[in-house]
Coordinates of C-alpha atoms in Angstrom, one line a residue:
Chain A
M1 CA -226.1 -3.0 92.0
N2 CA -228.1 -1.2 95.3
W3 CA -231.4 -0.4 93.9
Q4 CA -233.0 -2.2 97.0
E5 CA -231.0 0.3 99.1
T6 CA -234.0 2.6 99.7
A7 CA -237.6 1.9 100.4
L8 CA -240.4 3.5 99.9
D9 CA -242.2 2.5 103.8
A10 CA -239.4 5.4 105.0
I11 CA -241.5 8.5 104.4
D12 CA -242.7 9.4 106.5
D13 CA -245.8 11.8 105.7
A14 CA -246.0 13.4 108.9
S15 CA -242.8 15.9 108.8
R16 CA -243.4 16.4 105.2
T17 CA -245.9 19.1 104.1
P18 CA -248.8 21.1 106.7
T19 CA -251.7 20.5 106.3
F20 CA -254.5 21.3 108.3
R21 CA -255.2 17.9 110.1
S22 CA -259.0 17.7 109.9
A23 CA -261.6 17.1 112.5
G24 CA -263.7 14.4 110.1
R25 CA -261.1 12.3 109.2
T26 CA -261.9 9.0 110.0
L27 CA -259.5 6.5 108.9
S28 CA -255.6 6.1 110.6
P29 CA -252.6 6.8 108.2
R30 CA -252.4 3.1 108.6
A31 CA -256.2 1.6 107.6
Q32 CA -255.3 4.5 104.2
A33 CA -252.9 2.0 103.6
W34 CA -254.4 -0.4 103.5
V35 CA -256.8 -0.1 101.7
F36 CA -255.4 2.0 99.0
G37 CA -252.6 -0.2 98.7
C38 CA -255.5 -2.7 98.0
A39 CA -257.3 -1.0 95.7
G40 CA -254.0 0.2 94.1
A41 CA -253.0 -4.3 93.6
L42 CA -256.8 -5.0 92.3
V43 CA -256.4 -2.2 89.8
A44 CA -253.2 -3.5 89.0
L45 CA -254.6 -6.9 88.8
G46 CA -257.5 -6.0 86.9
V47 CA -254.9 -4.1 84.7
W48 CA -253.6 -7.7 84.2
T49 CA -256.7 -8.6 83.3
L50 CA -258.1 -7.1 80.7
L51 CA -254.7 -7.2 79.3
S52 CA -253.9 -10.2 78.7
H53 CA -258.3 -10.8 77.1
V54 CA -256.8 -8.1 75.0
L55 CA -253.7 -9.3 73.6
A56 CA -255.2 -12.9 73.4
T57 CA -257.3 -12.3 70.2
G58 CA -255.0 -8.3 69.6
G59 CA -251.8 -10.5 68.9
G60 CA -249.4 -7.5 68.8
V61 CA -246.1 -7.4 70.3
I62 CA -246.6 -9.1 73.4
N63 CA -248.5 -11.7 72.2
R64 CA -248.7 -14.5 74.7
L65 CA -249.7 -12.3 78.3
P66 CA -251.1 -15.5 80.4
T67 CA -254.1 -14.2 83.0
P68 CA -253.5 -14.1 87.0
A69 CA -255.6 -16.4 87.6
R70 CA -253.6 -18.9 85.1
V71 CA -249.7 -17.8 86.9
L72 CA -251.4 -18.8 90.2
R73 CA -252.0 -22.1 88.8
E74 CA -249.0 -22.4 87.7
L75 CA -247.3 -21.4 90.6
E76 CA -249.4 -24.1 93.2
V77 CA -247.8 -26.5 90.1
Y78 CA -244.7 -25.7 90.3
L79 CA -244.3 -25.2 94.1
A80 CA -245.8 -28.7 94.9
G81 CA -243.3 -30.0 92.6
D82 CA -240.0 -29.4 91.7
F83 CA -239.5 -25.6 93.4
P84 CA -238.7 -27.2 96.4
R85 CA -235.0 -29.3 94.9
D86 CA -234.5 -25.8 92.8
L87 CA -234.4 -23.2 95.1
L88 CA -232.3 -25.7 97.5
F89 CA -229.6 -26.1 94.6
S90 CA -229.6 -22.5 94.1
L91 CA -229.5 -21.5 97.9
R92 CA -226.7 -24.0 98.1
V93 CA -224.2 -21.8 95.6
F94 CA -225.7 -19.3 96.9
A95 CA -225.2 -19.9 100.2
I96 CA -221.8 -20.5 100.0
G97 CA -220.6 -17.9 97.7
W98 CA -221.8 -15.6 99.6
V99 CA -219.9 -16.2 103.3
V100 CA -216.8 -17.0 101.6
G101 CA -217.0 -13.7 99.7
A102 CA -217.7 -11.8 102.7
V103 CA -215.3 -13.4 105.1
C104 CA -212.8 -13.0 102.4
A105 CA -213.7 -9.2 102.1
T106 CA -213.4 -9.1 105.9
L107 CA -209.5 -10.2 105.8
V108 CA -208.8 -8.5 103.5
G109 CA -210.4 -5.2 104.6
L110 CA -209.4 -5.1 107.5
V111 CA -205.6 -6.0 105.9
L112 CA -206.1 -2.6 103.9
G113 CA -207.7 -0.5 106.1
R114 CA -205.6 -0.9 108.7
V115 CA -202.5 -1.5 107.1
R116 CA -202.0 2.2 104.7
L117 CA -199.0 1.0 102.8
L118 CA -200.9 -1.7 101.2
G119 CA -204.2 0.0 102.0
Q120 CA -202.6 2.4 99.1
I121 CA -201.5 -0.2 96.3
F122 CA -204.1 -2.0 96.2
I123 CA -206.7 -0.8 97.1
P124 CA -206.7 2.0 93.9
V125 CA -206.7 -1.9 92.2
I126 CA -209.6 -3.1 93.4
E127 CA -211.8 0.1 92.7
A128 CA -210.0 -1.0 89.5
I129 CA -212.2 -4.6 88.9
R130 CA -215.1 -3.2 90.7
P131 CA -216.4 -1.2 87.5
V132 CA -216.3 -4.8 85.7
S133 CA -220.0 -5.9 87.1
S134 CA -219.2 -9.7 88.1
I135 CA -222.3 -10.6 86.3
A136 CA -219.6 -10.1 83.5
W137 CA -217.8 -12.2 84.6
V138 CA -220.1 -15.3 84.3
P139 CA -218.4 -16.5 80.6
L140 CA -215.0 -16.2 81.6
A141 CA -216.7 -18.5 85.0
V142 CA -218.2 -20.8 82.5
V143 CA -214.7 -21.5 80.5
W144 CA -212.5 -21.4 83.6
F145 CA -214.9 -23.4 86.0
G146 CA -217.1 -24.8 83.4
F147 CA -220.5 -26.0 84.7
G148 CA -221.5 -27.0 87.8
L149 CA -221.1 -25.4 91.7
T150 CA -217.9 -23.8 91.1
G151 CA -218.4 -21.3 89.3
K152 CA -221.0 -20.1 90.0
V153 CA -219.9 -20.2 94.0
F154 CA -217.0 -18.1 92.4
L155 CA -219.5 -15.2 90.9
V156 CA -221.9 -14.6 94.0
G157 CA -218.4 -14.6 96.3
L158 CA -217.2 -12.7 93.7
A159 CA -220.0 -10.0 93.8
V160 CA -220.0 -9.7 97.1
F161 CA -217.1 -9.6 97.5
L162 CA -216.9 -6.4 95.6
V163 CA -219.5 -5.3 98.0
V164 CA -218.3 -6.3 101.9
I165 CA -214.8 -5.0 101.0
V166 CA -216.3 -1.3 100.4
Y167 CA -217.9 -1.4 103.9
A168 CA -214.4 -3.2 105.3
V169 CA -213.0 -0.9 104.5
D170 CA -214.3 2.0 106.1
G171 CA -215.5 0.1 108.5
S172 CA -211.8 -0.5 109.6
R173 CA -210.7 2.7 109.6
R174 CA -213.3 5.1 111.3
I175 CA -213.0 3.9 114.7
P176 CA -215.2 6.7 116.9
P177 CA -212.3 9.8 118.1
D178 CA -213.9 9.2 121.5
L179 CA -212.9 5.5 122.1
D180 CA -210.1 6.1 120.1
R181 CA -208.2 8.3 123.3
T182 CA -210.6 6.3 125.6
A183 CA -208.4 3.3 124.6
S184 CA -205.0 5.1 124.5
M185 CA -206.4 6.7 128.3
L186 CA -206.7 3.3 129.5
G187 CA -203.0 2.4 128.4
M188 CA -204.8 0.1 125.6
N189 CA -201.5 -1.9 123.4
G190 CA -201.5 -2.3 119.6
W191 CA -203.5 -5.3 119.6
Q192 CA -206.0 -4.8 122.3
R193 CA -207.4 -1.4 120.7
F194 CA -207.2 -3.9 117.2
R195 CA -209.0 -6.7 119.3
T196 CA -211.4 -4.1 120.6
L197 CA -212.0 -1.6 119.1
V198 CA -211.7 -2.2 115.1
V199 CA -212.5 -6.0 114.8
P200 CA -215.8 -5.0 116.7
G201 CA -216.4 -1.6 114.4
T202 CA -215.4 -3.4 110.8
L203 CA -217.9 -6.9 111.8
A204 CA -220.1 -4.1 111.6
E205 CA -221.0 -2.5 108.8
V206 CA -219.5 -5.2 107.2
L207 CA -222.9 -7.7 108.5
I208 CA -224.4 -3.8 106.8
G209 CA -222.3 -4.8 103.6
S210 CA -223.9 -7.9 103.8
R211 CA -227.4 -7.1 103.7
V212 CA -226.3 -4.8 100.5
S213 CA -224.2 -7.9 98.5
L214 CA -227.3 -9.5 99.3
M215 CA -229.3 -8.5 96.4
A216 CA -226.0 -8.5 94.2
G217 CA -225.3 -11.9 94.8
W218 CA -229.1 -12.9 94.2
G219 CA -228.3 -11.3 90.5
T220 CA -225.5 -13.1 90.2
V221 CA -226.9 -16.7 90.5
I222 CA -229.6 -15.7 88.5
V223 CA -227.7 -15.6 85.7
A224 CA -225.6 -17.9 86.4
E225 CA -228.0 -20.1 86.7
L226 CA -229.8 -18.9 83.4
V227 CA -226.2 -18.9 81.3
A228 CA -225.1 -22.4 83.3
A229 CA -227.8 -24.0 83.1
D230 CA -227.2 -27.0 85.5
S231 CA -229.8 -26.8 87.5
G232 CA -231.4 -24.5 90.2
L233 CA -234.3 -21.8 89.9
G234 CA -232.5 -20.5 86.8
A235 CA -232.2 -23.2 84.8
H236 CA -235.9 -24.3 85.5
L237 CA -236.6 -21.5 84.3
I238 CA -234.3 -21.7 80.9
S239 CA -236.1 -24.3 80.3
V240 CA -239.9 -23.6 80.7
E241 CA -238.5 -20.2 78.6
Q242 CA -237.2 -23.0 75.8
S243 CA -240.7 -24.6 75.6
Y244 CA -242.3 -21.3 75.4
D245 CA -245.0 -22.4 78.6
V246 CA -245.8 -18.2 79.8
P247 CA -247.0 -18.7 82.5
A248 CA -244.4 -21.0 84.0
V249 CA -241.5 -18.7 83.5
M250 CA -243.7 -15.5 85.1
A251 CA -244.4 -18.2 87.9
T252 CA -240.9 -18.6 88.5
M253 CA -240.4 -15.1 88.4
L254 CA -242.5 -15.0 91.5
C255 CA -240.6 -17.6 93.1
F256 CA -237.4 -15.6 92.7
G257 CA -239.2 -12.3 94.0
L258 CA -240.6 -14.0 96.9
T259 CA -237.3 -15.8 97.7
G260 CA -235.4 -12.4 97.3
F261 CA -238.1 -10.5 99.3
L262 CA -237.6 -13.2 102.3
M263 CA -233.9 -13.1 102.3
N264 CA -233.8 -9.5 102.7
A265 CA -237.1 -9.9 105.3
L266 CA -234.8 -12.0 107.1
F267 CA -231.9 -10.1 106.8
T268 CA -233.2 -7.4 108.5
L269 CA -234.6 -8.4 110.9
L270 CA -230.9 -10.1 112.2
E271 CA -229.3 -6.5 111.5
R272 CA -232.4 -4.5 113.9
R273 CA -232.0 -7.9 116.4
L274 CA -227.4 -8.2 116.1
M275 CA -227.4 -3.9 116.1
P276 CA -230.5 -2.8 117.4
W277 CA -228.0 1.0 117.7
R278 CA -228.8 1.7 114.1
H279 CA -232.3 1.5 113.6
V280 CA -232.9 4.3 117.5
N281 CA -234.0 6.9 115.2
P282 CA -237.3 9.2 116.2
E283 CA -239.2 7.5 113.0
D284 CA -239.2 3.7 114.7
S285 CA -239.8 5.3 118.1
R286 CA -243.2 6.7 117.6
Chain B
V1 CA -205.8 15.0 111.7
T2 CA -203.2 15.8 109.4
Q3 CA -204.1 19.7 109.6
Q4 CA -203.7 19.6 113.1
R5 CA -200.3 17.4 113.1
A6 CA -199.1 19.8 110.6
D7 CA -199.7 22.5 113.0
L8 CA -198.0 21.9 115.4
R9 CA -195.0 20.8 114.2
G10 CA -194.7 24.0 112.1
G11 CA -195.1 25.7 115.2
G12 CA -193.0 28.4 115.9
Q13 CA -192.4 29.4 111.6
S14 CA -194.4 32.5 110.1
P15 CA -197.7 31.7 108.3
A16 CA -196.0 31.9 105.2
T17 CA -193.8 30.1 104.8
L18 CA -195.9 26.7 106.9
R19 CA -198.9 27.3 104.4
K20 CA -195.9 27.3 101.8
T21 CA -194.0 23.6 102.7
E22 CA -197.5 22.9 103.8
A23 CA -198.2 22.8 100.0
T24 CA -195.5 21.7 98.4
V25 CA -195.4 18.5 100.8
G26 CA -199.0 17.9 99.8
R27 CA -198.5 18.3 96.4
R28 CA -195.8 15.0 97.0
R29 CA -197.8 13.5 98.8
R30 CA -200.7 13.9 96.8
F31 CA -198.3 13.1 93.4
R32 CA -197.5 9.5 96.0
E33 CA -201.0 8.9 97.2
H34 CA -203.0 9.1 93.9
V35 CA -200.0 8.2 91.3
V36 CA -197.3 6.3 92.3
L37 CA -198.7 3.7 94.2
P38 CA -201.4 2.4 92.3
L39 CA -199.3 2.1 89.4
V40 CA -197.1 0.0 92.0
G41 CA -200.1 -2.1 93.0
I42 CA -201.2 -2.6 89.0
A43 CA -197.7 -3.0 87.9
I44 CA -197.5 -5.6 91.0
V45 CA -201.2 -7.5 90.1
L46 CA -199.9 -7.8 86.5
A47 CA -196.7 -9.2 87.7
G48 CA -198.1 -12.4 89.6
W49 CA -200.4 -13.2 86.9
E50 CA -197.5 -13.0 83.5
A51 CA -195.6 -15.3 86.7
T52 CA -198.3 -17.1 87.3
V53 CA -198.7 -18.1 83.6
L54 CA -194.4 -18.9 83.2
V55 CA -194.7 -20.7 86.1
Y56 CA -197.5 -23.1 85.8
N57 CA -197.1 -23.3 82.1
L58 CA -200.6 -22.6 81.4
P59 CA -202.3 -22.5 78.2
V60 CA -204.6 -19.6 76.2
V61 CA -207.7 -21.2 76.3
V62 CA -206.9 -21.2 80.5
L63 CA -205.5 -18.0 81.2
P64 CA -203.9 -15.9 78.1
S65 CA -200.7 -13.4 79.6
P66 CA -201.5 -10.0 79.8
W67 CA -199.7 -9.0 77.6
S68 CA -201.7 -11.2 74.7
V69 CA -205.0 -9.1 76.8
A70 CA -203.5 -5.9 75.5
R71 CA -203.3 -7.3 72.7
T72 CA -206.4 -8.6 71.6
V73 CA -208.3 -5.5 72.9
L74 CA -205.9 -3.3 70.4
Q75 CA -207.1 -5.9 67.3
L76 CA -210.5 -5.5 68.7
L77 CA -210.4 -1.4 68.6
G78 CA -209.2 -1.9 64.9
T79 CA -212.1 -4.6 63.6
G80 CA -215.1 -3.5 62.5
P81 CA -218.0 -6.2 64.5
F82 CA -216.5 -5.2 67.8
W83 CA -217.1 -1.0 67.3
H84 CA -221.2 -2.5 65.8
D85 CA -221.5 -4.8 68.9
V86 CA -220.8 -1.5 70.9
G87 CA -223.2 0.1 69.3
V88 CA -225.9 -2.5 69.4
S89 CA -225.4 -2.5 73.4
L90 CA -224.7 1.2 73.9
Y91 CA -227.5 1.9 71.4
E92 CA -229.9 -0.4 73.6
F93 CA -229.4 1.2 76.4
A94 CA -229.4 5.1 76.0
I95 CA -233.0 4.3 74.5
G96 CA -234.0 2.1 77.3
Y97 CA -232.1 4.0 80.0
T98 CA -233.4 7.2 78.5
V99 CA -237.0 6.0 78.6
G100 CA -236.3 4.4 82.2
V101 CA -234.7 7.9 83.9
I102 CA -238.2 9.5 82.3
L103 CA -241.3 7.9 84.0
G104 CA -239.8 6.7 87.0
T105 CA -238.8 9.9 87.5
A106 CA -242.5 11.6 86.6
V107 CA -244.1 8.4 88.5
G108 CA -241.8 8.5 91.7
T109 CA -242.8 12.0 91.6
L110 CA -246.2 11.8 91.6
M111 CA -245.1 9.2 94.0
G112 CA -243.5 11.8 96.4
E113 CA -246.1 14.6 95.2
W114 CA -249.4 12.5 95.8
R115 CA -249.9 10.7 99.3
H116 CA -252.4 8.9 98.0
F117 CA -251.4 7.5 94.7
R118 CA -247.7 7.1 96.6
L119 CA -250.7 4.7 98.9
A120 CA -252.0 2.8 96.4
T121 CA -248.6 2.3 94.5
T122 CA -246.7 1.0 97.1
P123 CA -247.5 -2.6 97.6
V124 CA -247.7 -2.9 93.3
I125 CA -243.9 -1.7 93.2
E126 CA -242.6 -3.2 95.9
S127 CA -243.2 -6.1 94.5
L128 CA -242.3 -5.8 91.4
R129 CA -238.7 -4.4 92.9
F130 CA -237.9 -7.9 93.9
I131 CA -237.7 -9.4 90.9
V132 CA -234.5 -9.3 90.1
P133 CA -234.6 -7.4 86.3
F134 CA -232.4 -10.2 85.1
A135 CA -235.4 -12.9 86.0
W136 CA -237.1 -10.8 82.9
I137 CA -234.2 -11.7 80.6
P138 CA -236.2 -15.3 79.5
L139 CA -239.6 -13.1 79.2
T140 CA -239.0 -10.5 77.5
I141 CA -236.9 -13.0 74.2
L142 CA -240.4 -15.0 74.9
W143 CA -242.3 -11.7 73.9
F144 CA -240.0 -9.3 72.2
G145 CA -237.8 -12.4 70.5
T146 CA -233.6 -11.3 70.1
S147 CA -234.7 -7.8 68.7
Y148 CA -233.4 -4.4 70.4
T149 CA -237.0 -4.2 72.1
G150 CA -236.4 -6.3 74.1
K151 CA -233.3 -4.8 75.4
V152 CA -234.4 -2.0 76.0
A153 CA -237.4 -2.9 78.2
L154 CA -235.4 -5.3 80.0
V155 CA -233.0 -1.3 81.0
A156 CA -236.7 1.1 81.3
Y157 CA -237.5 -2.0 83.7
A158 CA -233.9 -1.7 85.0
V159 CA -233.6 2.3 86.0
F160 CA -237.6 3.0 85.7
F161 CA -237.4 1.2 90.3
V162 CA -234.4 3.5 90.8
M163 CA -235.7 6.3 89.5
A164 CA -239.5 5.7 90.9
V165 CA -238.4 5.3 94.3
S166 CA -235.1 7.5 94.9
T167 CA -237.1 10.4 93.5
A168 CA -240.1 9.2 95.3
R169 CA -237.8 9.4 98.7
A170 CA -236.2 12.1 97.4
I171 CA -238.8 14.5 97.5
A172 CA -240.7 13.6 100.7
N173 CA -237.3 14.1 101.9
V174 CA -237.3 17.9 100.7
D175 CA -237.0 20.2 102.9
P176 CA -240.4 21.4 104.6
I177 CA -239.3 24.9 104.9
L178 CA -238.6 24.8 101.4
S179 CA -242.8 23.9 101.2
R180 CA -243.6 26.1 103.8
V181 CA -242.4 29.0 101.9
G182 CA -243.1 28.4 98.4
T183 CA -246.9 28.3 100.4
V184 CA -246.0 31.4 101.7
L185 CA -245.2 32.4 97.7
G186 CA -248.7 31.8 96.4
M187 CA -247.7 28.7 94.5
G188 CA -250.1 25.9 93.7
A189 CA -249.4 22.2 94.2
W190 CA -248.2 22.2 90.6
R191 CA -245.4 24.8 90.8
L192 CA -244.5 23.7 94.4
A193 CA -243.6 20.5 93.0
W194 CA -241.9 21.2 89.6
T195 CA -240.1 25.1 90.9
V196 CA -239.2 23.5 94.4
H197 CA -239.0 20.5 95.0
L198 CA -238.1 18.6 91.4
R199 CA -235.0 21.3 92.4
A200 CA -234.1 20.5 95.6
A201 CA -234.9 16.8 95.1
A202 CA -232.3 16.9 91.9
P203 CA -229.3 16.1 93.2
T204 CA -230.7 13.0 94.9
I205 CA -232.2 12.0 91.3
A206 CA -228.9 12.2 89.4
S207 CA -227.0 10.6 91.7
A208 CA -229.6 7.7 91.6
A209 CA -229.9 8.1 87.7
R210 CA -225.9 7.0 87.9
A211 CA -226.9 4.1 89.7
G212 CA -230.1 3.2 87.6
A213 CA -226.9 3.7 84.9
A214 CA -224.7 0.6 86.3
I215 CA -227.3 -1.6 86.6
G216 CA -228.5 -1.0 83.4
W217 CA -225.7 -1.3 82.1
I218 CA -224.8 -4.4 83.2
A219 CA -228.1 -6.3 82.8
V220 CA -228.0 -5.1 78.7
V221 CA -224.8 -7.3 79.0
A222 CA -227.0 -9.6 81.1
A223 CA -229.4 -9.9 78.4
E224 CA -227.4 -9.9 75.5
Y225 CA -226.0 -13.4 77.5
I226 CA -229.1 -15.2 76.4
G227 CA -230.5 -13.5 73.7
A228 CA -229.0 -11.8 71.1
S229 CA -227.8 -11.3 67.6
A230 CA -225.7 -8.5 67.8
G231 CA -223.7 -6.8 70.9
L232 CA -221.2 -6.8 73.8
G233 CA -222.8 -9.5 76.2
L234 CA -222.5 -11.9 72.7
M235 CA -219.3 -11.2 71.3
I236 CA -218.4 -12.6 75.3
T237 CA -220.2 -15.3 75.6
N238 CA -219.8 -16.8 72.2
A239 CA -216.0 -15.9 73.1
A240 CA -216.3 -18.1 75.6
S241 CA -218.3 -21.3 74.2
S242 CA -215.3 -20.5 71.2
L243 CA -212.6 -20.9 74.5
A244 CA -210.7 -17.5 72.8
T245 CA -210.1 -16.6 76.5
A246 CA -208.1 -13.6 76.1
V247 CA -211.2 -12.0 73.4
V248 CA -213.4 -13.0 76.7
I249 CA -211.4 -11.0 78.9
A250 CA -211.1 -7.7 76.9
G251 CA -214.5 -8.0 76.3
M252 CA -215.2 -7.7 80.7
I253 CA -212.4 -4.6 79.9
V254 CA -214.3 -2.5 77.4
I255 CA -217.7 -3.3 79.6
G256 CA -216.6 -2.1 82.2
L257 CA -214.6 0.9 80.0
V258 CA -218.2 1.6 79.2
G259 CA -220.3 1.2 81.7
A260 CA -217.3 4.1 84.2
G261 CA -217.5 6.1 81.3
V262 CA -220.8 6.2 81.1
S263 CA -221.3 6.8 84.6
A264 CA -218.8 9.9 84.7
L265 CA -220.2 11.2 81.1
I266 CA -223.4 11.4 83.5
R267 CA -221.5 12.9 86.9
W268 CA -219.7 14.9 84.8
V269 CA -223.7 16.4 82.8
S270 CA -224.9 16.0 86.6
H271 CA -222.2 17.9 88.2
A272 CA -222.8 20.8 85.1
Y273 CA -226.1 21.9 85.4
L274 CA -227.3 20.2 89.2
D275 CA -224.2 21.7 91.7
Y276 CA -225.9 23.7 93.7
R277 CA -225.9 22.1 97.1

């Protein structure tokens, strides 16, 4: 579920193809990115507008495609209206489920990662459950918890748990050997070693896992709200879909994208603050 | 570490006997670790499940016992409609996945090779990428109804972004020395892209194809929850609304098995053809 893992902006051109820098180049790489990026976005918007005009008269399969301007107007209306309330509903479900899932995964991961026998017994069980995406649990959650908060929190928690547990087990096991040797040289006992080596190492990995699980959790919130549509952004999406309001559907989709983007950006920033050593590499220091 | 320890323990023995005992001990331990203990874990979970049902006297609607779920799976395997649902879901997935992989790899290759194209497409792709595929489900229903086309488009969309972004990155990360060797051998841009970059990037692209398959498969199921005329997703939502919990759980197991099977198939294909690293 980690389709947000790879980012395009990490691609580094300078090291790649051996090009001869021409002296006459006038634009800096950053300016070029801006110019070409804006041009690309404008072309995409232009094609969209053109398509909506062609399809409006011609019909075809996609018989309702509003213009970007129309979607933007709808977005304004929604942002000024019900959006804050819906967003709060969705975010509350997401936040509770995410915290519960991450905390459970950390605790279980520490136990399964450090106690060898338990790990050998139960990690295969978790591995067997993992391919069943949390989205496949949606109907079961509806049966168990009905509509409402609990079922959705359960689903998000499950989605986050299944991602973070891998990082937690890995982090609790992968203690750098030289730190381990230093610890035994300093005469640390088991508990001290656990507290000062294992727990921080695990927490660092859990933090990464939590960011990776953001999108899995957010996607689960969306599907859960689409199926058990009583409140939140997903319920709004279903209600405008049922009134065949294509511009409003697209505006709501934009809201989803925007929220996902903001969450990802926020968490990347947080990770950079909390774990600066992970980002010290030649690409960033240029 | 285990290697070192074994060496330390068997310090005085001759190398041949040491290797032999190591091999048998290793085999026995591997059997224990990979067969016995996982089975114990599954047995504990199943026993816990059964015990919960018995102790709390749960009705079948809430939680059927593992046995009745197993029976339901076997029953389902014998019915025609079930296979029809599986077939429909797999058909939608297969077409959408193929389209998404081909288009995504092509666009990703262009993005990796042609800098200006990448700069121009990055904002559009980055902003669309954050609209998770599931948010498109209502729109595909409005556009394509409950037909197969909507799901095919959804899967293709989901897979496309995974493939395009991963391919662009994989191609950009190809060892520059390979490109230089190609240039020295007189290859043009197209030849270089086709014979050097794509091949060097192929293992990464293959693992992206596996990640894409997982997303695409679950996108099909989620789309079928909301608007479909047939398919596994529809089957389990229908079962859920008629409170046939055993069928719901059986359906989840089948969804997981099919997903794992697709992933294993792609891994097998990519190992057979691409494992030259």
